[in-house]
Amino acid sequence: MAEWNSLREVGEDVSPPTFESLVRTARSRDRRTRIAAVTAALALVVGAGVGIGLRTREQAGPPQPVHDPAPVVELPDGVRALPAYRDGEEPRALEAGRYRVPISDTLAIDVDLPSGSQAEAGGRYIQTTNALLKTEIATDWYGVAEDPCHGDGITPVGPSVEELVEAIRNQPGLQVGVPEPVTVGGAEGQYLMVRIAPGFDASGCRDGQVNLPGIEGTNNNVTPTYVGEWWILDAGGQRVVLQSMCDPCAGDPPRSARRIVGSITFGQ
């Protein structure tokens, strides 16, 4: 991930930069996509608002009761919900504990987090003092970079865990370890250690970075010093990717990310 110059090695671990800086950098392309989408949505809302304003009170009919569409979810004993955040508010530091982190409309993870951790309301990034974990549903749009050096194009791969693992192993620019079978919270899949290939010259790449697998618009760009651990899982029929990110990274990534992943169970 770009601009991680503030990373410091602490023993065998590394300390990421602030959550705000890290997520802002990781989602640079996603931000551009959202701006275009929000602009279009605002135009639609304004147009719809004009039409609504022209309706008379009689045409509108009697007021209707307001229903909260959000279902009430009963959490397991000992599991906390994340704090509620206003739009644009940065995640706050959490107390140590076990938290429910939603990663889609139908799937969530329960995970043990140390004091000071931060988690996005949408679950994409979880940061501790010395580890960063990206959690994502690997939809039909998830795949590998068409060109790991230039552009943002992603070729979708699917639908199985095995197909995605094989595509990641074959993406140019990556050095990928031998897949290992793994089970996380009852979900079976495969584990990969991913590095930038030592012989890959990123000097001519945009910003000197390499495109990682992911979903176009939210996949990450990293420097040649990147090392990541990938857990690619089938959780109740949904393909899930858990990705630890260390960049720059000397040697192996922090063990703390493995401890976090090892605590995960899946819920609805």
PDB file of C-alpha atoms in Angstrom:
ATOM      1  CA  MET A   1       0.000   0.000   0.000  1.00  0.00           C
ATOM      2  CA  ALA A   2       1.333   3.394  -0.936  1.00  0.00           C
ATOM      3  CA  GLU A   3       2.850   5.956   1.436  1.00  0.00           C
ATOM      4  CA  TRP A   4       3.591   3.704   4.360  1.00  0.00           C
ATOM      5  CA  ASN A   5       6.844   5.535   5.128  1.00  0.00           C
ATOM      6  CA  SER A   6       5.775   5.981   8.724  1.00  0.00           C
ATOM      7  CA  LEU A   7       5.897   2.230   9.337  1.00  0.00           C
ATOM      8  CA  ARG A   8       8.347   1.351  12.060  1.00  0.00           C
ATOM      9  CA  GLU A   9       9.646  -2.073  12.928  1.00  0.00           C
ATOM     10  CA  VAL A  10       8.795  -3.026  16.502  1.00  0.00           C
ATOM     11  CA  GLY A  11      10.639  -6.246  17.242  1.00  0.00           C
ATOM     12  CA  GLU A  12       9.249  -8.710  14.730  1.00  0.00           C
ATOM     13  CA  ASP A  13       6.194  -6.553  14.011  1.00  0.00           C
ATOM     14  CA  VAL A  14       5.630  -3.285  12.189  1.00  0.00           C
ATOM     15  CA  SER A  15       3.480  -0.304  13.124  1.00  0.00           C
ATOM     16  CA  PRO A  16       1.126   0.988  10.390  1.00  0.00           C
ATOM     17  CA  PRO A  17       0.411   4.701   9.946  1.00  0.00           C
ATOM     18  CA  THR A  18      -2.827   6.266  11.128  1.00  0.00           C
ATOM     19  CA  PHE A  19      -6.032   4.581  10.053  1.00  0.00           C
ATOM     20  CA  GLU A  20      -7.158   7.739   8.251  1.00  0.00           C
ATOM     21  CA  SER A  21      -3.959   7.989   6.194  1.00  0.00           C
ATOM     22  CA  LEU A  22      -3.829   4.281   5.445  1.00  0.00           C
ATOM     23  CA  VAL A  23      -7.420   3.904   4.270  1.00  0.00           C
ATOM     24  CA  ARG A  24      -7.286   7.189   2.324  1.00  0.00           C
ATOM     25  CA  THR A  25      -4.309   5.886   0.364  1.00  0.00           C
ATOM     26  CA  ALA A  26      -5.710   2.394  -0.136  1.00  0.00           C
ATOM     27  CA  ARG A  27      -8.974   3.698  -1.525  1.00  0.00           C
ATOM     28  CA  SER A  28      -7.722   6.419  -3.877  1.00  0.00           C
ATOM     29  CA  ARG A  29      -9.355   4.872  -6.939  1.00  0.00           C
ATOM     30  CA  ASP A  30     -12.476   3.967  -4.984  1.00  0.00           C
ATOM     31  CA  ARG A  31     -12.854   7.633  -4.004  1.00  0.00           C
ATOM     32  CA  ARG A  32     -12.890   8.750  -7.634  1.00  0.00           C
ATOM     33  CA  THR A  33     -15.569   6.164  -8.395  1.00  0.00           C
ATOM     34  CA  ARG A  34     -17.693   7.316  -5.453  1.00  0.00           C
ATOM     35  CA  ILE A  35     -17.457  10.982  -6.506  1.00  0.00           C
ATOM     36  CA  ALA A  36     -18.917  10.180  -9.920  1.00  0.00           C
ATOM     37  CA  ALA A  37     -21.606   7.986  -8.394  1.00  0.00           C
ATOM     38  CA  VAL A  38     -22.565  10.575  -5.770  1.00  0.00           C
ATOM     39  CA  THR A  39     -22.785  13.314  -8.419  1.00  0.00           C
ATOM     40  CA  ALA A  40     -25.163  11.208 -10.496  1.00  0.00           C
ATOM     41  CA  ALA A  41     -27.174  10.256  -7.417  1.00  0.00           C
ATOM     42  CA  LEU A  42     -27.533  13.891  -6.336  1.00  0.00           C
ATOM     43  CA  ALA A  43     -28.825  14.843  -9.768  1.00  0.00           C
ATOM     44  CA  LEU A  44     -31.389  12.052  -9.552  1.00  0.00           C
ATOM     45  CA  VAL A  45     -32.449  13.040  -6.040  1.00  0.00           C
ATOM     46  CA  VAL A  46     -32.807  16.710  -6.994  1.00  0.00           C
ATOM     47  CA  GLY A  47     -34.927  15.790  -9.976  1.00  0.00           C
ATOM     48  CA  ALA A  48     -37.074  13.490  -7.902  1.00  0.00           C
ATOM     49  CA  GLY A  49     -37.380  16.156  -5.204  1.00  0.00           C
ATOM     50  CA  VAL A  50     -38.784  18.665  -7.694  1.00  0.00           C
ATOM     51  CA  GLY A  51     -41.387  16.146  -8.760  1.00  0.00           C
ATOM     52  CA  ILE A  52     -42.302  15.348  -5.196  1.00  0.00           C
ATOM     53  CA  GLY A  53     -42.590  19.036  -4.334  1.00  0.00           C
ATOM     54  CA  LEU A  54     -45.199  19.513  -7.061  1.00  0.00           C
ATOM     55  CA  ARG A  55     -47.539  16.965  -5.519  1.00  0.00           C
ATOM     56  CA  THR A  56     -50.353  18.418  -3.422  1.00  0.00           C
ATOM     57  CA  ARG A  57     -51.043  17.304   0.121  1.00  0.00           C
ATOM     58  CA  GLU A  58     -54.262  15.642  -1.074  1.00  0.00           C
ATOM     59  CA  GLN A  59     -52.432  13.690  -3.750  1.00  0.00           C
ATOM     60  CA  ALA A  60     -49.842  12.551  -1.252  1.00  0.00           C
ATOM     61  CA  GLY A  61     -52.487  10.952   0.943  1.00  0.00           C
ATOM     62  CA  PRO A  62     -52.326  10.459   4.705  1.00  0.00           C
ATOM     63  CA  PRO A  63     -48.904  10.179   6.326  1.00  0.00           C
ATOM     64  CA  GLN A  64     -47.533   6.670   6.521  1.00  0.00           C
ATOM     65  CA  PRO A  65     -45.764   5.165   9.535  1.00  0.00           C
ATOM     66  CA  VAL A  66     -41.984   5.101   9.344  1.00  0.00           C
ATOM     67  CA  HIS A  67     -40.366   1.684   9.619  1.00  0.00           C
ATOM     68  CA  ASP A  68     -36.749   1.068  10.471  1.00  0.00           C
ATOM     69  CA  PRO A  69     -35.469  -1.335   7.776  1.00  0.00           C
ATOM     70  CA  ALA A  70     -32.476  -2.394   9.856  1.00  0.00           C
ATOM     71  CA  PRO A  71     -33.154  -5.752  11.512  1.00  0.00           C
ATOM     72  CA  VAL A  72     -32.316  -6.219  15.160  1.00  0.00           C
ATOM     73  CA  VAL A  73     -29.451  -8.688  15.391  1.00  0.00           C
ATOM     74  CA  GLU A  74     -28.918 -10.545  18.635  1.00  0.00           C
ATOM     75  CA  LEU A  75     -25.202 -10.955  19.186  1.00  0.00           C
ATOM     76  CA  PRO A  76     -23.638 -13.975  20.874  1.00  0.00           C
ATOM     77  CA  ASP A  77     -22.646 -13.580  24.504  1.00  0.00           C
ATOM     78  CA  GLY A  78     -19.418 -11.642  24.850  1.00  0.00           C
ATOM     79  CA  VAL A  79     -19.576 -10.121  21.335  1.00  0.00           C
ATOM     80  CA  ARG A  80     -19.911  -6.355  20.998  1.00  0.00           C
ATOM     81  CA  ALA A  81     -21.247  -4.302  18.122  1.00  0.00           C
ATOM     82  CA  LEU A  82     -18.982  -1.701  16.567  1.00  0.00           C
ATOM     83  CA  PRO A  83     -19.743   1.899  17.554  1.00  0.00           C
ATOM     84  CA  ALA A  84     -22.171   3.766  15.313  1.00  0.00           C
ATOM     85  CA  TYR A  85     -20.399   6.250  13.048  1.00  0.00           C
ATOM     86  CA  ARG A  86     -21.768   9.258  11.224  1.00  0.00           C
ATOM     87  CA  ASP A  87     -21.027   9.571   7.518  1.00  0.00           C
ATOM     88  CA  GLY A  88     -17.406  10.595   7.050  1.00  0.00           C
ATOM     89  CA  GLU A  89     -16.458   9.971  10.680  1.00  0.00           C
ATOM     90  CA  GLU A  90     -13.194   8.102  11.193  1.00  0.00           C
ATOM     91  CA  PRO A  91     -13.311   4.893  13.249  1.00  0.00           C
ATOM     92  CA  ARG A  92     -12.503   5.357  16.910  1.00  0.00           C
ATOM     93  CA  ALA A  93     -10.012   3.340  18.935  1.00  0.00           C
ATOM     94  CA  LEU A  94     -11.745   0.335  20.496  1.00  0.00           C
ATOM     95  CA  GLU A  95     -11.433  -1.252  23.892  1.00  0.00           C
ATOM     96  CA  ALA A  96     -10.029  -4.769  23.903  1.00  0.00           C
ATOM     97  CA  GLY A  97     -12.758  -7.313  23.231  1.00  0.00           C
ATOM     98  CA  ARG A  98     -14.620  -9.443  20.735  1.00  0.00           C
ATOM     99  CA  TYR A  99     -16.488  -7.518  18.046  1.00  0.00           C
ATOM    100  CA  ARG A 100     -19.051  -8.210  15.306  1.00  0.00           C
ATOM    101  CA  VAL A 101     -17.730  -6.728  12.054  1.00  0.00           C
ATOM    102  CA  PRO A 102     -20.163  -6.885   9.084  1.00  0.00           C
ATOM    103  CA  ILE A 103     -18.451  -7.577   5.755  1.00  0.00           C
ATOM    104  CA  SER A 104     -21.606  -7.795   3.614  1.00  0.00           C
ATOM    105  CA  ASP A 105     -25.375  -7.509   4.000  1.00  0.00           C
ATOM    106  CA  THR A 106     -25.573 -11.206   4.871  1.00  0.00           C
ATOM    107  CA  LEU A 107     -22.214 -12.090   6.425  1.00  0.00           C
ATOM    108  CA  ALA A 108     -20.177 -10.831   9.366  1.00  0.00           C
ATOM    109  CA  ILE A 109     -17.126 -11.887  11.315  1.00  0.00           C
ATOM    110  CA  ASP A 110     -16.705 -12.028  15.075  1.00  0.00           C
ATOM    111  CA  VAL A 111     -13.101 -11.244  15.933  1.00  0.00           C
ATOM    112  CA  ASP A 112     -10.926 -10.627  18.996  1.00  0.00           C
ATOM    113  CA  LEU A 113      -9.285  -7.205  18.812  1.00  0.00           C
ATOM    114  CA  PRO A 114      -6.673  -5.709  21.131  1.00  0.00           C
ATOM    115  CA  SER A 115      -7.051  -2.303  22.751  1.00  0.00           C
ATOM    116  CA  GLY A 116      -6.594   0.589  20.330  1.00  0.00           C
ATOM    117  CA  SER A 117      -7.803  -1.299  17.253  1.00  0.00           C
ATOM    118  CA  GLN A 118      -9.913   0.464  14.633  1.00  0.00           C
ATOM    119  CA  ALA A 119     -12.452  -1.075  12.274  1.00  0.00           C
ATOM    120  CA  GLU A 120     -14.388   0.481   9.418  1.00  0.00           C
ATOM    121  CA  ALA A 121     -18.140   0.282   9.814  1.00  0.00           C
ATOM    122  CA  GLY A 122     -18.288  -1.609   6.521  1.00  0.00           C
ATOM    123  CA  GLY A 123     -15.579  -3.977   7.686  1.00  0.00           C
ATOM    124  CA  ARG A 124     -13.141  -3.574   4.818  1.00  0.00           C
ATOM    125  CA  TYR A 125     -10.144  -2.584   6.957  1.00  0.00           C
ATOM    126  CA  ILE A 126      -9.251  -3.593  10.507  1.00  0.00           C
ATOM    127  CA  GLN A 127      -6.130  -2.032  11.971  1.00  0.00           C
ATOM    128  CA  THR A 128      -4.313  -2.824  15.205  1.00  0.00           C
ATOM    129  CA  THR A 129      -1.155  -1.179  16.505  1.00  0.00           C
ATOM    130  CA  ASN A 130       1.009  -3.520  14.428  1.00  0.00           C
ATOM    131  CA  ALA A 131      -1.164  -5.162  11.784  1.00  0.00           C
ATOM    132  CA  LEU A 132      -3.597  -4.331   9.012  1.00  0.00           C
ATOM    133  CA  LEU A 133      -6.243  -6.772   7.817  1.00  0.00           C
ATOM    134  CA  LYS A 134      -8.476  -6.301   4.776  1.00  0.00           C
ATOM    135  CA  THR A 135     -11.707  -8.308   4.779  1.00  0.00           C
ATOM    136  CA  GLU A 136     -13.736  -8.639   1.611  1.00  0.00           C
ATOM    137  CA  ILE A 137     -16.378 -10.712  -0.113  1.00  0.00           C
ATOM    138  CA  ALA A 138     -14.733 -11.994  -3.302  1.00  0.00           C
ATOM    139  CA  THR A 139     -17.729 -11.474  -5.573  1.00  0.00           C
ATOM    140  CA  ASP A 140     -18.010 -12.423  -9.234  1.00  0.00           C
ATOM    141  CA  TRP A 141     -16.067  -9.202  -9.950  1.00  0.00           C
ATOM    142  CA  TYR A 142     -13.063 -10.259  -7.889  1.00  0.00           C
ATOM    143  CA  GLY A 143     -10.002 -11.195  -9.921  1.00  0.00           C
ATOM    144  CA  VAL A 144      -6.430 -10.399 -10.888  1.00  0.00           C
ATOM    145  CA  ALA A 145      -4.807  -7.402 -12.538  1.00  0.00           C
ATOM    146  CA  GLU A 146      -4.770  -7.442 -16.325  1.00  0.00           C
ATOM    147  CA  ASP A 147      -1.572  -5.397 -16.120  1.00  0.00           C
ATOM    148  CA  PRO A 148       0.093  -5.336 -12.680  1.00  0.00           C
ATOM    149  CA  CYS A 149       2.122  -2.261 -13.633  1.00  0.00           C
ATOM    150  CA  HIS A 150      -0.205   0.089 -15.542  1.00  0.00           C
ATOM    151  CA  GLY A 151      -3.913   0.763 -15.305  1.00  0.00           C
ATOM    152  CA  ASP A 152      -6.572  -0.517 -12.935  1.00  0.00           C
ATOM    153  CA  GLY A 153      -8.066  -3.300 -15.044  1.00  0.00           C
ATOM    154  CA  ILE A 154      -9.111  -6.477 -13.225  1.00  0.00           C
ATOM    155  CA  THR A 155     -10.019  -9.757 -14.932  1.00  0.00           C
ATOM    156  CA  PRO A 156     -12.740 -11.466 -12.845  1.00  0.00           C
ATOM    157  CA  VAL A 157     -11.984 -15.011 -11.703  1.00  0.00           C
ATOM    158  CA  GLY A 158     -14.432 -17.499 -10.359  1.00  0.00           C
ATOM    159  CA  PRO A 159     -16.448 -18.715  -8.880  1.00  0.00           C
ATOM    160  CA  SER A 160     -14.413 -21.136  -6.751  1.00  0.00           C
ATOM    161  CA  VAL A 161     -11.686 -20.641  -4.161  1.00  0.00           C
ATOM    162  CA  GLU A 162      -9.384 -22.875  -6.198  1.00  0.00           C
ATOM    163  CA  GLU A 163      -9.799 -20.838  -9.390  1.00  0.00           C
ATOM    164  CA  LEU A 164      -8.943 -17.621  -7.576  1.00  0.00           C
ATOM    165  CA  VAL A 165      -5.892 -19.170  -5.903  1.00  0.00           C
ATOM    166  CA  GLU A 166      -4.596 -20.432  -9.243  1.00  0.00           C
ATOM    167  CA  ALA A 167      -5.123 -17.028 -10.897  1.00  0.00           C
ATOM    168  CA  ILE A 168      -3.256 -15.231  -8.108  1.00  0.00           C
ATOM    169  CA  ARG A 169      -0.352 -17.665  -8.446  1.00  0.00           C
ATOM    170  CA  ASN A 170      -0.195 -16.890 -12.164  1.00  0.00           C
ATOM    171  CA  GLN A 171      -0.444 -13.088 -11.959  1.00  0.00           C
ATOM    172  CA  PRO A 172       2.751 -11.470 -13.282  1.00  0.00           C
ATOM    173  CA  GLY A 173       4.707  -9.506 -10.732  1.00  0.00           C
ATOM    174  CA  LEU A 174       3.782 -11.669  -7.757  1.00  0.00           C
ATOM    175  CA  GLN A 175       5.814 -14.296  -5.939  1.00  0.00           C
ATOM    176  CA  VAL A 176       3.279 -16.675  -4.396  1.00  0.00           C
ATOM    177  CA  GLY A 177       4.029 -19.512  -2.010  1.00  0.00           C
ATOM    178  CA  VAL A 178       2.606 -23.020  -2.268  1.00  0.00           C
ATOM    179  CA  PRO A 179      -1.095 -22.998  -1.245  1.00  0.00           C
ATOM    180  CA  GLU A 180      -1.878 -24.621   2.087  1.00  0.00           C
ATOM    181  CA  PRO A 181      -5.310 -25.913   3.145  1.00  0.00           C
ATOM    182  CA  VAL A 182      -6.720 -23.881   6.010  1.00  0.00           C
ATOM    183  CA  THR A 183      -9.857 -23.598   8.126  1.00  0.00           C
ATOM    184  CA  VAL A 184     -10.889 -20.284   9.703  1.00  0.00           C
ATOM    185  CA  GLY A 185     -13.936 -20.243  11.956  1.00  0.00           C
ATOM    186  CA  GLY A 186     -15.295 -23.362  10.287  1.00  0.00           C
ATOM    187  CA  ALA A 187     -14.818 -21.964   6.757  1.00  0.00           C
ATOM    188  CA  GLU A 188     -12.445 -24.004   4.639  1.00  0.00           C
ATOM    189  CA  GLY A 189     -10.119 -22.623   2.010  1.00  0.00           C
ATOM    190  CA  GLN A 190      -6.497 -22.011   1.137  1.00  0.00           C
ATOM    191  CA  TYR A 191      -3.681 -19.900   2.567  1.00  0.00           C
ATOM    192  CA  LEU A 192      -1.090 -18.058   0.468  1.00  0.00           C
ATOM    193  CA  MET A 193       1.999 -15.986   1.231  1.00  0.00           C
ATOM    194  CA  VAL A 194       2.276 -13.271  -1.419  1.00  0.00           C
ATOM    195  CA  ARG A 195       5.257 -11.020  -2.175  1.00  0.00           C
ATOM    196  CA  ILE A 196       6.292  -8.885  -5.103  1.00  0.00           C
ATOM    197  CA  ALA A 197       8.585 -11.014  -7.261  1.00  0.00           C
ATOM    198  CA  PRO A 198      12.244 -10.045  -6.593  1.00  0.00           C
ATOM    199  CA  GLY A 199      12.976  -9.664 -10.295  1.00  0.00           C
ATOM    200  CA  PHE A 200       9.937  -7.490 -11.018  1.00  0.00           C
ATOM    201  CA  ASP A 201      10.971  -3.968 -12.030  1.00  0.00           C
ATOM    202  CA  ALA A 202       8.326  -1.538 -10.806  1.00  0.00           C
ATOM    203  CA  SER A 203      10.333   1.580 -11.641  1.00  0.00           C
ATOM    204  CA  GLY A 204       8.261   2.146 -14.767  1.00  0.00           C
ATOM    205  CA  CYS A 205       4.930   1.447 -13.060  1.00  0.00           C
ATOM    206  CA  ARG A 206       2.523   4.173 -12.108  1.00  0.00           C
ATOM    207  CA  ASP A 207       3.802   5.589  -8.798  1.00  0.00           C
ATOM    208  CA  GLY A 208       6.304   2.710  -8.735  1.00  0.00           C
ATOM    209  CA  GLN A 209       3.591   0.360  -7.474  1.00  0.00           C
ATOM    210  CA  VAL A 210       2.083  -2.986  -8.413  1.00  0.00           C
ATOM    211  CA  ASN A 211      -1.639  -3.769  -8.646  1.00  0.00           C
ATOM    212  CA  LEU A 212      -2.816  -6.529  -6.325  1.00  0.00           C
ATOM    213  CA  PRO A 213      -5.750  -8.873  -6.977  1.00  0.00           C
ATOM    214  CA  GLY A 214      -9.134  -7.593  -5.883  1.00  0.00           C
ATOM    215  CA  ILE A 215     -12.193  -5.800  -7.232  1.00  0.00           C
ATOM    216  CA  GLU A 216     -11.573  -3.048  -9.754  1.00  0.00           C
ATOM    217  CA  GLY A 217     -11.757   0.307  -8.008  1.00  0.00           C
ATOM    218  CA  THR A 218     -10.987  -1.049  -4.529  1.00  0.00           C
ATOM    219  CA  ASN A 219      -7.978  -3.290  -5.169  1.00  0.00           C
ATOM    220  CA  ASN A 220      -4.733  -2.064  -3.647  1.00  0.00           C
ATOM    221  CA  ASN A 221      -1.493  -0.795  -5.137  1.00  0.00           C
ATOM    222  CA  VAL A 222       1.681  -1.744  -3.261  1.00  0.00           C
ATOM    223  CA  THR A 223       5.423  -1.173  -3.483  1.00  0.00           C
ATOM    224  CA  PRO A 224       8.015  -3.872  -4.232  1.00  0.00           C
ATOM    225  CA  THR A 225       8.558  -4.239  -0.450  1.00  0.00           C
ATOM    226  CA  TYR A 226       5.035  -5.648   0.055  1.00  0.00           C
ATOM    227  CA  VAL A 227       4.439  -8.942   1.855  1.00  0.00           C
ATOM    228  CA  GLY A 228       0.937 -10.236   2.499  1.00  0.00           C
ATOM    229  CA  GLU A 229      -0.820 -13.288   3.853  1.00  0.00           C
ATOM    230  CA  TRP A 230      -4.019 -14.305   2.096  1.00  0.00           C
ATOM    231  CA  TRP A 231      -6.763 -16.563   3.454  1.00  0.00           C
ATOM    232  CA  ILE A 232      -9.220 -17.378   0.652  1.00  0.00           C
ATOM    233  CA  LEU A 233     -12.265 -19.105   2.125  1.00  0.00           C
ATOM    234  CA  ASP A 234     -15.699 -20.502   1.365  1.00  0.00           C
ATOM    235  CA  ALA A 235     -17.928 -19.215   4.173  1.00  0.00           C
ATOM    236  CA  GLY A 236     -21.406 -20.670   3.730  1.00  0.00           C
ATOM    237  CA  GLY A 237     -21.216 -20.423  -0.044  1.00  0.00           C
ATOM    238  CA  GLN A 238     -19.666 -16.946  -0.077  1.00  0.00           C
ATOM    239  CA  ARG A 239     -16.059 -16.568  -1.192  1.00  0.00           C
ATOM    240  CA  VAL A 240     -14.206 -14.452   1.349  1.00  0.00           C
ATOM    241  CA  VAL A 241     -10.676 -13.022   1.211  1.00  0.00           C
ATOM    242  CA  LEU A 242      -8.822 -12.062   4.393  1.00  0.00           C
ATOM    243  CA  GLN A 243      -5.620 -10.238   3.493  1.00  0.00           C
ATOM    244  CA  SER A 244      -2.914  -9.007   5.854  1.00  0.00           C
ATOM    245  CA  MET A 245      -0.881  -6.147   4.429  1.00  0.00           C
ATOM    246  CA  CYS A 246       2.692  -5.225   5.285  1.00  0.00           C
ATOM    247  CA  ASP A 247       4.381  -2.566   3.133  1.00  0.00           C
ATOM    248  CA  PRO A 248       7.246  -1.850   3.534  1.00  0.00           C
ATOM    249  CA  CYS A 249       8.043  -5.184   5.095  1.00  0.00           C
ATOM    250  CA  ALA A 250      11.396  -6.702   5.951  1.00  0.00           C
ATOM    251  CA  GLY A 251      11.191 -10.482   6.112  1.00  0.00           C
ATOM    252  CA  ASP A 252       7.932 -12.105   7.146  1.00  0.00           C
ATOM    253  CA  PRO A 253       4.755 -10.150   8.000  1.00  0.00           C
ATOM    254  CA  PRO A 254       3.654  -9.528  11.611  1.00  0.00           C
ATOM    255  CA  ARG A 255       2.433 -12.598  13.470  1.00  0.00           C
ATOM    256  CA  SER A 256      -0.283 -10.486  15.063  1.00  0.00           C
ATOM    257  CA  ALA A 257      -2.349 -10.671  11.862  1.00  0.00           C
ATOM    258  CA  ARG A 258      -2.407 -14.467  12.123  1.00  0.00           C
ATOM    259  CA  ARG A 259      -3.610 -14.263  15.710  1.00  0.00           C
ATOM    260  CA  ILE A 260      -6.463 -11.998  14.667  1.00  0.00           C
ATOM    261  CA  VAL A 261      -7.460 -14.298  11.803  1.00  0.00           C
ATOM    262  CA  GLY A 262      -7.236 -17.301  14.123  1.00  0.00           C
ATOM    263  CA  SER A 263      -9.881 -15.748  16.381  1.00  0.00           C
ATOM    264  CA  ILE A 264     -12.439 -15.218  13.601  1.00  0.00           C
ATOM    265  CA  THR A 265     -15.797 -16.959  13.421  1.00  0.00           C
ATOM    266  CA  PHE A 266     -18.523 -16.186  10.892  1.00  0.00           C
ATOM    267  CA  GLY A 267     -22.025 -14.980  11.654  1.00  0.00           C
ATOM    268  CA  GLN A 268     -25.054 -13.571   9.890  1.00  0.00           C
TER     269      GLN A 268
END
